Tab-separated table of C-alpha atoms in Angstrom:
chain	number	residue	atom	x	y	z
A	1	MET	CA	17.002	-50.997	-21.555
A	2	ILE	CA	17.269	-47.150	-20.572
A	3	ASN	CA	20.757	-46.061	-20.344
A	4	LEU	CA	21.145	-42.712	-18.484
A	5	ALA	CA	24.056	-40.366	-18.507
A	6	ALA	CA	24.418	-37.569	-15.812
A	7	ASN	CA	24.948	-34.018	-17.392
A	8	LEU	CA	27.571	-32.648	-15.144
A	9	SER	CA	26.751	-29.141	-16.665
A	10	MET	CA	23.565	-29.159	-14.619
A	11	MET	CA	23.825	-32.109	-12.160
A	12	PHE	CA	25.953	-32.363	-9.092
A	13	ASN	CA	26.558	-28.562	-9.277
A	14	GLU	CA	26.930	-28.585	-5.434
A	15	VAL	CA	30.488	-29.081	-6.513
A	16	ASP	CA	33.099	-27.933	-8.600
A	17	PHE	CA	33.115	-29.398	-12.083
A	18	LEU	CA	36.117	-31.943	-11.529
A	19	TYR	CA	34.614	-33.414	-8.475
A	20	ARG	CA	31.166	-34.092	-10.449
A	21	PHE	CA	32.454	-37.352	-11.846
A	22	SER	CA	32.768	-38.957	-8.603
A	23	LYS	CA	29.127	-37.784	-7.555
A	24	ALA	CA	27.991	-39.348	-10.451
A	25	SER	CA	29.780	-42.259	-10.217
A	26	SER	CA	28.516	-42.736	-6.432
A	27	GLN	CA	24.845	-42.717	-7.784
A	28	ASN	CA	25.763	-45.583	-10.180
A	29	PHE	CA	25.687	-43.426	-13.377
A	30	LYS	CA	28.109	-45.163	-15.866
A	31	ALA	CA	28.265	-42.188	-18.373
A	32	VAL	CA	28.187	-38.732	-18.398
A	33	GLU	CA	27.879	-35.535	-20.847
A	34	TYR	CA	28.415	-31.990	-20.459
A	35	LEU	CA	28.343	-28.529	-22.507
A	36	PHE	CA	32.061	-27.841	-22.829
A	37	PRO	CA	35.521	-29.192	-21.525
A	38	TYR	CA	37.799	-26.445	-22.805
A	39	ASP	CA	38.477	-24.702	-19.466
A	40	PHE	CA	39.907	-27.914	-18.208
A	41	SER	CA	42.912	-30.169	-19.295
A	42	LYS	CA	42.305	-33.219	-21.327
A	43	ASP	CA	44.269	-35.080	-19.099
A	44	ASN	CA	42.717	-34.125	-16.037
A	45	ILE	CA	39.316	-34.780	-17.337
A	46	LEU	CA	40.371	-38.208	-18.554
A	47	ASN	CA	41.761	-39.076	-15.328
A	48	GLU	CA	38.359	-38.386	-13.681
A	49	LEU	CA	36.818	-40.633	-16.234
A	50	ASN	CA	38.975	-43.437	-15.677
A	51	GLU	CA	39.181	-43.223	-11.657
A	52	ASN	CA	35.379	-43.313	-11.483
A	53	ASN	CA	34.893	-45.864	-14.385
A	54	LEU	CA	32.736	-43.559	-16.592
A	55	LYS	CA	32.108	-43.393	-20.175
A	56	GLN	CA	32.016	-40.076	-21.982
A	57	ILE	CA	29.060	-39.788	-24.175
A	58	LEU	CA	29.341	-36.204	-25.698
A	59	PHE	CA	30.319	-32.673	-25.076
A	60	ASP	CA	29.746	-29.632	-27.616
A	61	LEU	CA	31.488	-27.970	-30.220
A	62	PRO	CA	33.098	-24.724	-29.044
A	63	ALA	CA	29.979	-22.362	-29.224
A	64	GLY	CA	31.356	-18.814	-29.406
A	65	ASP	CA	31.583	-16.540	-26.512
A	66	TRP	CA	28.905	-18.260	-23.920
A	67	ASP	CA	29.206	-15.422	-21.366
A	68	SER	CA	28.455	-12.688	-23.760
A	69	GLY	CA	25.501	-14.685	-24.979
A	70	ASP	CA	26.438	-16.831	-27.877
A	71	ARG	CA	24.809	-20.406	-28.226
A	72	GLY	CA	26.540	-21.566	-31.492
A	73	ILE	CA	28.145	-19.992	-34.261
A	74	ALA	CA	27.145	-22.376	-37.066
A	75	VAL	CA	24.498	-20.133	-38.752
A	76	ASP	CA	26.865	-16.994	-38.762
A	77	PRO	CA	28.815	-16.476	-42.223
A	78	GLU	CA	31.104	-14.395	-40.656
A	79	ARG	CA	32.695	-16.867	-38.250
A	80	LYS	CA	33.208	-19.719	-40.620
A	81	LYS	CA	36.907	-19.756	-39.698
A	82	GLU	CA	35.925	-19.648	-36.237
A	83	PHE	CA	33.789	-22.712	-36.317
A	84	GLU	CA	36.412	-24.611	-38.284
A	85	ASP	CA	38.917	-23.897	-35.704
A	86	GLY	CA	36.458	-25.133	-33.112
A	87	VAL	CA	36.008	-28.448	-34.663
A	88	HIS	CA	39.652	-29.228	-34.461
A	89	LEU	CA	39.658	-28.077	-31.102
A	90	ALA	CA	36.829	-30.212	-30.156
A	91	LEU	CA	38.678	-33.056	-32.117
A	92	GLU	CA	41.868	-32.505	-29.879
A	93	TYR	CA	39.962	-33.071	-26.566
A	94	ALA	CA	38.093	-36.121	-28.326
A	95	SER	CA	41.520	-37.652	-29.139
A	96	VAL	CA	42.042	-38.174	-25.380
A	97	ILE	CA	38.387	-38.207	-23.672
A	98	LYS	CA	37.043	-40.533	-26.430
A	99	PRO	CA	33.243	-39.219	-26.632
A	100	ASP	CA	30.976	-41.168	-28.843
A	101	ASN	CA	29.678	-37.706	-30.175
A	102	LEU	CA	30.137	-34.259	-30.559
A	103	THR	CA	27.360	-31.763	-30.705
A	104	CYS	CA	26.890	-28.713	-32.585
A	105	LEU	CA	24.769	-25.812	-31.316
A	106	VAL	CA	23.871	-23.937	-34.365
A	107	GLY	CA	23.434	-20.459	-32.570
A	108	LYS	CA	21.174	-17.552	-32.799
A	109	LEU	CA	20.364	-15.702	-36.277
A	110	ARG	CA	22.467	-12.565	-36.165
A	111	GLN	CA	20.856	-9.349	-37.354
A	112	GLY	CA	21.600	-8.831	-40.925
A	113	VAL	CA	21.737	-12.537	-41.706
A	114	SER	CA	18.736	-14.027	-43.810
A	115	ASP	CA	17.122	-17.319	-43.249
A	116	SER	CA	18.503	-18.648	-46.408
A	117	GLN	CA	21.921	-17.465	-45.744
A	118	ALA	CA	22.050	-18.800	-42.113
A	119	ARG	CA	20.628	-22.283	-43.696
A	120	SER	CA	23.141	-22.506	-46.370
A	121	MET	CA	26.035	-21.572	-43.822
A	122	LEU	CA	24.922	-24.294	-41.542
A	123	ILE	CA	25.023	-27.039	-43.955
A	124	GLU	CA	28.313	-26.087	-45.375
A	125	ASN	CA	29.488	-26.037	-41.594
A	126	LEU	CA	27.889	-29.143	-40.995
A	127	ILE	CA	29.451	-30.997	-44.104
A	128	TYR	CA	32.877	-29.912	-42.926
A	129	ALA	CA	32.377	-30.971	-39.393
A	130	ALA	CA	30.813	-34.260	-40.440
A	131	GLU	CA	33.738	-35.096	-42.500
A	132	HIS	CA	36.514	-34.340	-39.905
A	133	THR	CA	34.378	-36.173	-37.159
A	134	ALA	CA	33.909	-39.257	-39.223
A	135	LYS	CA	37.657	-39.565	-39.934
A	136	ALA	CA	38.114	-39.278	-36.225
A	137	GLY	CA	35.768	-42.014	-35.568
A	138	VAL	CA	33.299	-39.580	-33.439
A	139	SER	CA	29.675	-39.139	-34.487
A	140	LEU	CA	28.261	-35.585	-35.070
A	141	LEU	CA	25.149	-34.430	-33.598
A	142	VAL	CA	23.060	-31.244	-34.246
A	143	GLU	CA	20.410	-30.368	-31.715
A	144	PRO	CA	17.146	-28.226	-32.234
A	145	ILE	CA	16.424	-26.330	-29.218
A	146	ASN	CA	13.371	-24.246	-27.903
A	147	THR	CA	13.099	-20.304	-28.362
A	148	SER	CA	11.636	-19.726	-25.441
A	149	ASP	CA	14.763	-20.434	-23.542
A	150	ILE	CA	16.983	-19.345	-26.100
A	151	PRO	CA	15.104	-16.481	-28.205
A	152	GLY	CA	16.571	-16.224	-31.745
A	153	TYR	CA	18.024	-19.720	-31.881
A	154	TRP	CA	17.886	-20.613	-35.526
A	155	LEU	CA	17.153	-24.599	-35.447
A	156	CYS	CA	14.105	-25.108	-33.245
A	157	ASN	CA	12.169	-28.090	-34.701
A	158	THR	CA	12.777	-31.803	-35.641
A	159	ASP	CA	11.309	-31.393	-39.257
A	160	GLU	CA	14.015	-28.745	-40.136
A	161	ALA	CA	16.776	-30.509	-38.257
A	162	LEU	CA	15.685	-33.579	-40.406
A	163	SER	CA	15.957	-31.512	-43.617
A	164	ILE	CA	19.229	-30.273	-42.738
A	165	ILE	CA	20.506	-33.775	-41.931
A	166	ASN	CA	19.011	-35.195	-45.232
A	167	GLU	CA	20.689	-32.151	-47.217
A	168	VAL	CA	24.020	-32.721	-45.485
A	169	ASN	CA	23.999	-36.466	-46.602
A	170	ASN	CA	26.636	-37.757	-44.408
A	171	PRO	CA	25.809	-40.758	-42.323
A	172	ASN	CA	27.854	-39.656	-39.624
A	173	LEU	CA	25.668	-36.809	-38.632
A	174	LYS	CA	22.598	-37.777	-36.524
A	175	LEU	CA	19.978	-35.733	-34.564
A	176	GLN	CA	20.352	-35.019	-30.938
A	177	TYR	CA	16.488	-35.178	-29.717
A	178	ASP	CA	15.856	-33.293	-26.482
A	179	ILE	CA	12.662	-34.158	-25.050
A	180	TYR	CA	12.202	-31.010	-23.225
A	181	HIS	CA	13.024	-28.622	-25.644
A	182	MET	CA	10.843	-30.494	-28.312
A	183	GLN	CA	7.770	-30.571	-26.022
A	184	ILE	CA	7.865	-26.831	-25.728
A	185	MET	CA	8.279	-26.370	-29.482
A	186	GLU	CA	6.149	-28.974	-30.953
A	187	GLY	CA	5.017	-31.898	-28.519
A	188	ASN	CA	4.048	-35.221	-30.291
A	189	ILE	CA	7.166	-36.781	-28.343
A	190	ILE	CA	6.558	-40.417	-28.656
A	191	ASN	CA	5.445	-40.323	-32.397
A	192	THR	CA	8.425	-38.257	-33.156
A	193	ILE	CA	11.036	-40.696	-31.691
A	194	GLU	CA	9.161	-43.770	-32.875
A	195	ASN	CA	9.353	-42.074	-36.591
A	196	ASN	CA	12.791	-41.166	-36.555
A	197	LEU	CA	14.738	-43.635	-34.330
A	198	ASP	CA	17.152	-44.563	-37.024
A	199	VAL	CA	18.407	-41.030	-37.286
A	200	ILE	CA	18.504	-40.385	-33.545
A	201	GLY	CA	22.175	-40.510	-32.246
A	202	HIS	CA	21.328	-39.186	-28.585
A	203	MET	CA	18.444	-38.107	-26.513
A	204	GLN	CA	18.213	-35.667	-23.600
A	205	LEU	CA	15.406	-35.215	-20.952
A	206	ALA	CA	14.022	-32.821	-18.466
A	207	ASP	CA	10.245	-32.235	-17.553
A	208	ASN	CA	8.363	-29.120	-18.520
A	209	PRO	CA	7.533	-26.646	-17.293
A	210	GLY	CA	10.760	-25.775	-15.303
A	211	ARG	CA	13.372	-28.205	-16.892
A	212	HIS	CA	13.444	-30.276	-13.796
A	213	GLU	CA	13.502	-34.063	-12.908
A	214	PRO	CA	11.019	-36.392	-14.504
A	215	GLY	CA	7.896	-36.416	-12.687
A	216	THR	CA	7.753	-32.875	-11.865
A	217	GLY	CA	5.702	-31.606	-14.935
A	218	GLU	CA	3.343	-32.331	-17.594
A	219	LEU	CA	5.386	-35.166	-19.521
A	220	ASN	CA	4.529	-38.843	-19.148
A	221	TYR	CA	7.846	-40.145	-18.523
A	222	PRO	CA	6.985	-43.601	-17.426
A	223	GLU	CA	5.168	-44.248	-20.922
A	224	ILE	CA	8.080	-42.417	-22.756
A	225	PHE	CA	10.669	-44.816	-21.076
A	226	ARG	CA	8.385	-47.914	-21.853
A	227	MET	CA	8.241	-46.955	-25.616
A	228	ILE	CA	11.835	-46.244	-25.846
A	229	ASP	CA	12.744	-49.703	-24.160
A	230	SER	CA	10.154	-51.489	-26.177
A	231	MET	CA	12.100	-50.097	-29.473
A	232	ASN	CA	15.402	-51.581	-28.237
A	233	TYR	CA	17.068	-48.193	-28.366
A	234	SER	CA	20.628	-48.844	-27.633
A	235	GLY	CA	21.844	-45.206	-27.136
A	236	TRP	CA	22.069	-42.857	-24.311
A	237	ILE	CA	19.566	-40.431	-22.652
A	238	GLY	CA	21.274	-37.600	-21.008
A	239	CYS	CA	19.789	-36.043	-17.864
A	240	GLU	CA	20.024	-32.373	-18.657
A	241	TYR	CA	17.855	-31.015	-16.205
A	242	ILE	CA	18.084	-28.503	-13.367
A	243	PRO	CA	17.683	-30.318	-10.025
A	244	ILE	CA	14.880	-28.882	-7.949
A	245	SER	CA	16.914	-29.324	-4.840
A	246	ASP	CA	20.166	-31.189	-4.205
A	247	THR	CA	21.164	-33.557	-7.160
A	248	GLU	CA	20.996	-36.601	-5.394
A	249	SER	CA	17.799	-36.244	-3.416
A	250	GLY	CA	15.887	-35.629	-6.861
A	251	LEU	CA	17.278	-39.086	-8.316
A	252	ALA	CA	14.357	-41.242	-7.009
A	253	TRP	CA	12.861	-41.212	-10.614
A	254	ALA	CA	15.954	-43.001	-12.032
A	255	ARG	CA	16.617	-45.492	-9.295
A	256	ASP	CA	15.284	-48.423	-11.448
A	257	PHE	CA	17.539	-47.622	-14.325
A	258	LEU	CA	20.456	-46.941	-12.110
A	259	ASN	CA	20.713	-50.071	-10.038
């Protein structure tokens, strides 16, 4: 069974954030995800989840100054304390909102930091985050992202992400596999999912090029969905795409999964 979660950072952006929960529910979504909740009160978000009978699948750890170009801080040795503080802020929200997962965006390689320094810092930070999220009963995810959309993003392929996960060696840390990002970086989507389903904690989708709805690009989503369904994947797939037009008119591809 294919379980789709609406990504409220990208979908239903015709309305302000707190109104997107009801929009998602009106289209028969049963779960949501988004980048960050931190500009809103925990209670307001919880109220929207409850009022609309929605499950919170994930949100991201604080990722630095987003407006200034940060896309995570986990590979920056000078921001270790900031990262740790962010873990605890995320867990404060998680204690109320109750997501299944928290995602770590690792960030871009800062000038003056070597690859080996970045890798060591990331592992140290993920060990810290995995221990604290495990105690709170929330899974931790790490996500490789393509370097066309985010130049300099340090973690950009599946093999390196799996190597990091193995070195952290905490079963609470899983892979967030974004089909769109990995199609750009490496392709081989179906085989990669099949070979690593045991370590994939969450998936996300969009077509390529354009990062729009499935069916607008080169990816064979009917076959990808068929394969995922045949493997009895019990997790969620986040719809992290940019609607070509208004969100609702672009949901024809998802109707069989939402009804």
